Short mmCIF file of C-alpha atoms and ligand atoms in Angstrom, two decimals:
data_model
loop_
_atom_site.label_atom_id
_atom_site.label_comp_id
_atom_site.label_asym_id
_atom_site.label_seq_id
_atom_site.Cartn_x
_atom_site.Cartn_y
_atom_site.Cartn_z
CA MET A 1 -24.84 15.07 -0.20
CA GLN A 2 -21.88 12.67 -0.01
CA ALA A 3 -18.65 14.36 0.95
CA ALA A 4 -15.22 12.95 1.71
CA ILE A 5 -12.03 14.30 3.20
CA TYR A 6 -8.78 13.31 1.50
CA PRO A 7 -6.10 14.03 4.11
CA GLY A 8 -2.36 13.85 3.58
CA SER A 9 0.95 15.62 3.68
CA PHE A 10 1.00 16.29 -0.07
CA ASP A 11 4.70 17.16 0.24
CA PRO A 12 4.45 17.59 -2.70
CA LEU A 13 1.32 16.67 -4.67
CA THR A 14 1.95 13.89 -7.22
CA PHE A 15 0.04 12.34 -10.11
CA GLY A 16 -0.78 9.53 -7.65
CA HIS A 17 -2.68 11.97 -5.43
CA LEU A 18 -4.33 13.62 -8.44
CA ASP A 19 -5.52 10.26 -9.72
CA ILE A 20 -7.16 9.50 -6.36
CA ILE A 21 -8.75 12.96 -6.26
CA GLU A 22 -10.16 12.68 -9.79
CA ARG A 23 -11.61 9.24 -9.13
CA ALA A 24 -13.06 10.36 -5.80
CA ARG A 25 -14.55 13.37 -7.49
CA ALA A 26 -16.51 11.09 -9.80
CA ARG A 27 -17.99 9.27 -6.81
CA PHE A 28 -18.55 11.96 -4.18
CA ASP A 29 -20.46 15.24 -4.43
CA ARG A 30 -17.67 17.05 -2.65
CA VAL A 31 -14.02 16.25 -1.89
CA VAL A 32 -12.04 18.22 0.67
CA VAL A 33 -8.30 17.91 0.11
CA ALA A 34 -6.96 18.46 3.63
CA VAL A 35 -3.28 19.29 3.89
CA ALA A 36 -1.81 18.24 7.23
CA ASP A 37 -0.20 21.05 9.19
CA ASN A 38 1.94 19.01 11.54
CA PRO A 39 4.84 20.96 13.08
CA GLN A 40 6.36 17.71 14.36
CA LYS A 41 6.95 16.48 10.81
CA HIS A 42 9.74 18.02 8.80
CA HIS A 43 8.28 19.02 5.46
CA LEU A 44 10.07 20.22 2.34
CA PHE A 45 7.23 22.60 1.49
CA SER A 46 5.37 24.75 4.02
CA VAL A 47 1.67 24.10 4.50
CA GLN A 48 0.89 27.24 2.49
CA GLU A 49 3.17 26.14 -0.37
CA ARG A 50 1.61 22.67 -0.38
CA MET A 51 -1.91 24.10 -0.48
CA ASP A 52 -0.97 26.56 -3.24
CA LEU A 53 0.45 23.73 -5.34
CA VAL A 54 -2.70 21.63 -4.87
CA ARG A 55 -4.83 24.63 -5.89
CA LYS A 56 -2.68 25.28 -8.96
CA CYS A 57 -2.88 21.68 -10.14
CA LEU A 58 -6.51 20.85 -9.44
CA PRO A 59 -9.11 21.64 -12.05
CA ALA A 60 -11.32 24.13 -10.22
CA GLY A 61 -14.87 23.27 -9.32
CA LYS A 62 -17.46 23.73 -6.64
CA ASP A 63 -17.02 20.08 -5.70
CA ILE A 64 -13.40 20.55 -4.57
CA GLU A 65 -12.12 22.36 -1.52
CA VAL A 66 -8.49 22.71 -0.50
CA ASP A 67 -7.98 23.23 3.20
CA SER A 68 -5.45 22.52 5.94
CA PHE A 69 -5.88 21.00 9.35
CA LYS A 70 -3.98 20.79 12.62
CA GLY A 71 -4.35 18.22 15.34
CA LEU A 72 -6.54 15.14 15.23
CA LEU A 73 -7.98 14.31 11.85
CA VAL A 74 -11.22 13.02 13.37
CA ASP A 75 -11.72 16.33 15.21
CA TYR A 76 -11.31 18.10 11.88
CA ALA A 77 -13.78 15.69 10.24
CA ARG A 78 -16.31 16.37 12.99
CA LYS A 79 -15.83 20.11 12.62
CA LYS A 80 -16.47 19.83 8.87
CA GLY A 81 -19.45 17.53 9.45
CA ILE A 82 -17.95 14.91 7.11
CA ASN A 83 -17.60 11.31 8.25
CA THR A 84 -15.84 9.73 5.28
CA LEU A 85 -12.06 9.76 5.02
CA LEU A 86 -10.37 8.83 1.80
CA ARG A 87 -6.97 7.20 1.53
CA GLY A 88 -5.01 5.65 -1.29
CA LEU A 89 -3.31 2.25 -1.28
CA ARG A 90 -0.29 1.58 -3.42
CA ALA A 91 1.19 -1.68 -2.29
CA VAL A 92 1.03 -4.23 0.49
CA SER A 93 3.51 -2.01 2.31
CA ASP A 94 0.86 0.75 2.64
CA PHE A 95 -1.66 -1.67 4.07
CA GLU A 96 -0.37 -2.12 7.60
CA TYR A 97 0.05 1.57 8.28
CA GLU A 98 -3.29 2.48 6.72
CA PHE A 99 -5.07 -0.38 8.48
CA ASN A 100 -3.76 0.76 11.86
CA LEU A 101 -4.58 4.39 11.14
CA ALA A 102 -8.13 3.62 10.00
CA THR A 103 -8.72 1.36 13.01
CA MET A 104 -7.36 3.98 15.39
CA ASN A 105 -9.56 6.67 13.85
CA ARG A 106 -12.62 4.42 14.13
CA LYS A 107 -11.81 3.70 17.78
CA ILE A 108 -11.74 7.39 18.64
CA ALA A 109 -14.65 8.37 16.42
CA LYS A 110 -16.86 5.44 15.50
CA GLU A 111 -18.96 7.43 13.05
CA VAL A 112 -15.89 8.08 10.90
CA GLU A 113 -15.29 5.53 8.14
CA THR A 114 -12.17 5.30 5.97
CA VAL A 115 -12.64 4.45 2.31
CA PHE A 116 -9.66 3.23 0.27
CA LEU A 117 -9.02 3.66 -3.40
CA MET A 118 -6.40 1.52 -5.12
CA THR A 119 -3.64 3.37 -6.84
CA GLY A 120 -3.96 4.00 -10.55
CA GLU A 121 -1.84 1.56 -12.57
CA SER A 122 0.35 4.36 -13.89
CA SER A 123 1.20 5.81 -10.47
CA PHE A 124 1.63 2.78 -8.19
CA TYR A 125 5.36 3.52 -7.88
CA VAL A 126 4.97 7.24 -7.16
CA SER A 127 5.43 8.61 -3.66
CA SER A 128 6.14 12.14 -2.46
CA LYS A 129 9.16 10.84 -0.57
CA LEU A 130 10.80 9.31 -3.65
CA VAL A 131 9.94 12.35 -5.74
CA ARG A 132 11.64 14.61 -3.18
CA GLU A 133 14.67 12.36 -3.09
CA VAL A 134 15.26 12.04 -6.81
CA ALA A 135 14.38 15.70 -7.49
CA SER A 136 16.99 16.79 -4.94
CA PHE A 137 19.61 15.12 -7.14
CA GLY A 138 18.32 16.86 -10.24
CA ALA A 139 16.27 14.02 -11.80
CA ASP A 140 13.44 14.88 -14.16
CA VAL A 141 10.22 14.15 -12.24
CA SER A 142 7.79 15.41 -14.86
CA ALA A 143 6.33 11.89 -15.30
CA MET A 144 5.42 11.81 -11.61
CA VAL A 145 4.22 15.31 -10.76
CA PRO A 146 2.32 18.10 -12.52
CA GLU A 147 4.32 20.93 -14.07
CA PRO A 148 3.85 23.51 -11.25
CA VAL A 149 5.20 20.95 -8.76
CA SER A 150 8.15 20.15 -11.00
CA ALA A 151 8.94 23.87 -11.24
CA ALA A 152 8.57 24.36 -7.47
CA LEU A 153 10.94 21.43 -6.80
CA LYS A 154 13.56 22.87 -9.14
CA LYS A 155 13.29 26.22 -7.39
CA LYS A 156 13.49 24.63 -3.94
CA PHE A 157 16.63 22.69 -4.83
CA GLY A 158 18.14 25.56 -6.80
CA ILE A 159 18.30 23.52 -10.01
P1 LIG B 1 0.76 10.89 4.42
O1 LIG B 1 2.06 11.62 4.61
O2 LIG B 1 -0.35 11.31 5.31
O3 LIG B 1 0.90 9.39 4.27
P2 LIG B 1 0.68 11.43 1.59
O4 LIG B 1 0.59 12.85 1.15
O5 LIG B 1 1.96 10.73 1.33
O6 LIG B 1 0.22 11.39 3.05
O7 LIG B 1 -0.49 10.61 0.91
C1 LIG B 1 -1.85 10.82 1.21
C2 LIG B 1 -2.63 9.60 0.83
O8 LIG B 1 -2.47 9.38 -0.56
C3 LIG B 1 -2.18 8.31 1.51
O9 LIG B 1 -3.30 7.51 1.75
C4 LIG B 1 -1.28 7.66 0.48
O10 LIG B 1 -1.26 6.25 0.62
C5 LIG B 1 -2.01 8.07 -0.78
N1 LIG B 1 -1.10 8.08 -1.92
C6 LIG B 1 0.08 8.70 -2.06
N2 LIG B 1 0.66 8.44 -3.25
C7 LIG B 1 -0.20 7.60 -3.90
C8 LIG B 1 -0.20 6.93 -5.18
N3 LIG B 1 0.83 7.04 -6.01
N4 LIG B 1 -1.26 6.17 -5.49
C9 LIG B 1 -2.28 6.02 -4.61
N5 LIG B 1 -2.35 6.60 -3.41
C10 LIG B 1 -1.33 7.38 -3.05
#
């Protein structure tokens, strides 16, 4: 049984995340989408809202679990008994951060391996940060996020 954890802020979920999840789903028996509950980071959506949006947008199936985690990711991975972490890479600019993160995680838990999937060609420009920014000014983000996320953004910004 090959399982992987896909951790992230998902603030909010985008088509970029969904593309990674769908491709991972085709390659792993089980994918755990793990929403980071980090009180030190200022999020637009609460952890509960972020999880609810992921659940709304993901085609249901026994092979997908949506969960949240606090603290060290590798501790969470150990608790789940899963030693593969999944991350997405968009551009060279993602590389340095992801490389450092993966190396750090391997230093503190050598059994944990990070696997990278390249962004899908239609979502290489999509990031939660940019989506939040443009949505706050009323831009139509329906090409970047699923409908429930678009609706939640409009509600959040009172548009
Ligand atoms: P974090 O805040 O932990 O970086 P994000 O929610 O922004 O988390 O993203 C989680 C993971 O998904 C990261 O590895 C990020 O690089 C990847 N990701 C985000 N957007 C895209 C995208 N458009 N294409 C591919 N990977 C993406």
